[in-house]
Amino acid sequence: MASTVPAERDLRRVIGDGDAIPDGEVDGLGEQELLALYRSMVLLRTYDERSVVYHRQGRIGTYAIFWGHEAVQAGAFHALDDEDWIFPSYRESAIGLLRGLPAATILSWWRGHPSGWWSPADYNVASICVPIATQVPHAAGLAWGKRLRGESACALTFFGDGATSEGAFHEGANFAAVMRAPLVLLCNNNQWAISTPLSAQTKAEALVDKAAGYGIPGTRVDGGDVLAVYEATREAVARGRAGEGPSFIEAVTYRSAPHATADDPKAYIDLERVEQERANECLGRYEGYLRRLGVLGDELEQEIKTEAADLMRAGIAAAEAEPPADVGLVFEHALADPPASFEHDLAELRRILGG
Ligand SMILES: Cc1ncc(C[n+]2csc(CCOP(=O)(O)OP(=O)(O)O)c2C)c(N)n1
Ligand SMILES: [Mg+2]
């Protein structure tokens, strides 16, 4: 008889507060690895902050902000090997940067330009999914395929608290469990699905409890603690590689930025809580940890931040240097057998746009 261990409910933490709560450490992480994690967090933070500015300047379209979620993304990423696949939602749009995907490509995606597409197999990073939870069955399928082929690679998929109410989440999680697919289900519980709070989303006491329903182990971590996310993901990946199937990680965060640039959360969010969360944000927490350890100083911090800012400057310049896409693309690849009206519609569009 299969039996499922109840999910680990306590929030796992490694980083202390520099005061009463002592710092922990993660086995196997030396100075170089700790700094690699830091560089990734800075890169993501810089990408995110610059993107909000580019949006305000009209240089990219609507953008889903991930400020404060860098620890979830970087922590999970560093627990993977290059052969492992990542299935992001719009909230992790820039995760490919960490695998060497050019910033210009991701910025072009947000500009609605065809040069914003990449071949997933070049980076083992799947396309960004906007329909909620649809990436979960994609990831389950890929992970199962890896197992069938006897390969050691795993898949990791990111999704939100709201996504756990979707059929696609259920199907993906159930399928992965039954097929013992090497999949990490990483839920970023930022406690909001646009304006819907977690309390209106689920009657479950904790999202991690859902794991038991699929017969898979679940862990709950402080999503603002990059080392806790890293450690939990590393264990989940090891389980996958050992043929033990999927794992569920609930990373508890709080969305302290608008859902996206098109959202004004003042109408529904608790502003005091947002202030508290922003004061305790994940990059600052990790900087404090590294400084206490003597691994990070002013000069190195500045060097890493300047490098990231330069990369973004070059990225937006390259994205803007792309010639505009031909409007005919709107009609191409839509239907194998396009109706005759398309020709007329395209001619009309060209006439209006003067192209
Ligand atoms: C299938 C589907 N339904 C509805 C939407 C509209 N929508 C966009 S974001 C969002 C909230 C999702 O919340 P959550 O899963 O918690 O992710 P978060 O945005 O917090 O990262 C919704 C409902 C969508 N994109 N796809
Ligand atoms: Mg959410």
XYZ file of C-alpha atoms in Angstrom, residues 64-312:
249
model
C 4.200 41.150 -15.145
C 6.371 42.406 -12.282
C 8.255 39.844 -10.166
C 9.913 42.197 -7.682
C 10.424 40.295 -4.419
C 10.178 36.866 -6.057
C 13.822 36.682 -7.160
C 14.727 34.319 -4.315
C 12.159 31.761 -5.477
C 13.396 31.937 -9.050
C 17.154 32.033 -8.459
C 17.044 29.542 -5.583
C 15.173 26.997 -7.692
C 17.282 27.652 -10.778
C 20.595 26.984 -9.068
C 19.394 23.596 -7.829
C 19.054 22.452 -11.452
C 21.634 21.197 -13.928
C 21.807 22.522 -17.478
C 20.098 19.357 -18.776
C 17.008 20.055 -16.645
C 14.039 21.830 -18.177
C 12.253 24.898 -16.847
C 8.590 25.669 -17.584
C 7.867 29.286 -16.591
C 4.686 31.294 -16.271
C 4.592 34.999 -17.176
C 5.814 35.678 -13.603
C 9.148 34.014 -14.382
C 9.499 35.537 -17.842
C 13.190 36.361 -17.345
C 14.306 33.008 -15.930
C 15.961 32.209 -19.281
C 18.492 34.995 -18.595
C 20.091 32.664 -16.070
C 20.616 30.098 -18.847
C 22.160 32.674 -21.174
C 19.034 33.685 -23.092
C 19.739 37.259 -24.283
C 17.904 40.045 -22.435
C 16.939 41.401 -25.877
C 14.973 38.219 -26.616
C 12.869 38.469 -23.463
C 12.381 42.207 -23.879
C 11.249 41.535 -27.458
C 8.710 39.040 -26.105
C 7.250 41.816 -23.965
C 7.372 44.108 -27.002
C 5.204 41.596 -28.892
C 7.957 41.154 -31.471
C 8.618 37.780 -33.155
C 12.302 37.967 -32.209
C 11.034 37.377 -28.671
C 10.593 33.679 -29.448
C 13.325 31.163 -28.931
C 13.700 27.460 -29.517
C 13.086 25.839 -26.109
C 15.575 23.056 -26.881
C 18.411 25.612 -27.200
C 18.139 26.550 -23.524
C 15.930 23.850 -22.007
C 13.597 26.700 -21.134
C 10.049 26.304 -22.427
C 7.903 29.134 -23.779
C 6.374 31.510 -21.264
C 2.795 30.441 -20.490
C 0.197 33.129 -19.903
C -2.886 30.866 -19.657
C -2.781 29.916 -15.978
C -1.288 26.495 -15.122
C -1.030 25.285 -18.721
C 2.726 24.864 -18.281
C 2.168 22.212 -15.583
C 1.010 19.374 -17.892
C 3.649 20.424 -20.446
C 6.314 19.955 -17.775
C 4.800 16.672 -16.572
C 4.847 15.336 -20.136
C 8.439 16.322 -20.714
C 9.543 14.837 -17.397
C 7.740 11.587 -18.158
C 9.421 11.505 -21.580
C 12.832 11.854 -19.954
C 12.033 8.937 -17.671
C 10.812 6.767 -20.563
C 14.064 7.422 -22.399
C 16.111 6.555 -19.346
C 17.637 10.044 -19.219
C 18.517 11.695 -15.932
C 17.056 15.162 -16.641
C 14.189 16.580 -14.581
C 11.656 19.307 -15.242
C 10.710 22.140 -12.934
C 7.607 24.222 -13.366
C 6.722 27.477 -11.658
C 3.111 28.445 -11.032
C 1.136 30.613 -8.639
C -1.321 30.067 -5.794
C -4.207 30.834 -8.144
C -2.962 28.169 -10.551
C -3.667 25.461 -7.959
C -7.403 26.005 -8.617
C -7.015 25.172 -12.302
C -7.758 21.842 -13.931
C -4.419 21.925 -15.737
C -2.578 21.964 -12.401
C -4.539 18.943 -11.192
C -4.014 17.025 -14.413
C -0.300 17.742 -14.502
C 0.296 16.909 -10.838
C -1.772 13.730 -10.954
C -0.235 12.546 -14.190
C 3.316 13.187 -12.977
C 2.637 11.301 -9.756
C 1.071 8.285 -11.442
C 3.859 8.121 -14.053
C 6.562 8.832 -11.468
C 7.795 11.657 -13.668
C 10.867 13.550 -12.375
C 9.053 16.841 -11.902
C 9.399 19.654 -9.394
C 6.112 21.494 -8.893
C 7.124 24.868 -7.521
C 4.225 26.979 -6.327
C 5.026 30.625 -5.681
C 2.296 31.373 -3.164
C 2.360 35.165 -3.313
C -1.134 35.150 -1.764
C -2.847 36.967 -4.609
C -4.281 36.009 -7.978
C -4.615 39.546 -9.332
C -7.194 40.874 -6.807
C -8.316 37.482 -5.459
C -6.726 36.776 -2.058
C -5.650 33.286 -1.056
C -8.566 33.061 1.412
C -11.010 33.300 -1.502
C -8.937 30.926 -3.613
C -8.935 27.768 -1.491
C -10.289 26.218 1.682
C -7.044 24.281 2.147
C -5.166 25.411 5.250
C -1.911 25.357 3.323
C -1.338 24.833 -0.386
C 1.321 22.259 0.415
C -1.440 20.003 1.754
C -2.592 19.498 -1.824
C 0.511 17.366 -2.421
C -0.944 14.558 -0.264
C -3.918 14.311 -2.630
C -1.526 13.239 -5.368
C 0.570 11.012 -3.154
C 3.663 13.147 -3.486
C 5.888 14.744 -0.833
C 5.383 18.412 -0.082
C 7.606 21.026 1.543
C 6.859 24.580 2.590
C 9.627 27.162 2.492
C 10.085 30.840 3.149
C 10.097 32.095 -0.429
C 12.074 35.167 0.604
C 14.971 32.958 1.657
C 16.959 32.026 -1.424
C 18.952 29.366 0.425
C 15.850 27.639 1.774
C 14.348 27.529 -1.732
C 17.631 26.230 -3.127
C 17.914 23.462 -0.549
C 14.307 22.300 -0.914
C 14.584 22.268 -4.705
C 17.871 20.365 -4.587
C 16.183 17.646 -2.533
C 13.241 17.508 -4.935
C 15.576 17.216 -7.927
C 17.537 14.427 -6.240
C 14.276 12.575 -5.618
C 13.323 12.969 -9.279
C 16.690 11.724 -10.528
C 16.532 8.747 -8.186
C 13.290 7.636 -9.865
C 11.090 8.616 -6.926
C 8.809 10.876 -8.942
C 7.532 14.425 -8.446
C 7.686 16.731 -5.431
C 5.675 19.780 -4.503
C 7.276 22.896 -3.010
C 5.177 25.747 -1.678
C 7.321 28.886 -1.535
C 5.479 31.375 0.644
C 5.948 34.974 -0.476
C 3.792 38.071 -0.655
C 3.134 40.057 -3.801
C 4.425 43.469 -2.830
C 4.220 44.949 -6.329
C 1.223 45.315 -8.648
C 0.134 42.145 -10.467
C 1.351 43.760 -13.680
C 1.917 47.235 -15.061
C -1.788 47.327 -16.023
C -2.939 46.819 -12.421
C -3.573 49.328 -9.630
C -3.648 47.255 -6.427
C -4.515 50.203 -4.164
C -8.162 49.247 -4.506
C -7.675 45.862 -2.838
C -4.276 45.382 -1.242
C -3.190 45.923 2.369
C -0.708 48.769 1.948
C 0.747 48.407 5.432
C 1.554 44.766 4.744
C 3.136 45.741 1.435
C 5.396 48.207 3.246
C 6.451 45.526 5.736
C 7.172 43.029 2.992
C 9.154 45.529 0.955
C 11.272 46.362 3.996
C 12.075 42.650 4.341
C 12.569 41.866 0.658
C 14.632 38.888 -0.448
C 17.632 40.545 -2.103
C 18.357 42.735 0.932
C 17.992 39.711 3.203
C 20.523 37.769 1.180
C 22.912 40.723 1.009
C 22.766 40.900 4.808
C 23.580 37.185 5.038
C 26.537 37.443 2.658
C 27.886 40.493 4.465
C 27.670 38.787 7.844
C 29.583 35.903 6.303
C 32.211 38.308 4.953
C 31.584 37.196 1.366
C 30.133 40.464 0.055
C 31.409 44.020 0.402
C 30.466 47.400 -1.131
C 32.850 47.134 -4.041
C 31.771 43.686 -5.202
C 28.104 44.567 -4.759
C 28.545 47.626 -6.956
C 30.465 45.671 -9.572
C 27.742 43.010 -9.823
C 24.955 45.601 -10.015
C 26.759 47.646 -12.668
C 27.313 44.522 -14.760
C 23.575 43.730 -14.628
C 22.593 47.320 -15.486
C 24.972 47.286 -18.490
C 23.464 44.025 -19.702
C 19.973 45.535 -19.585
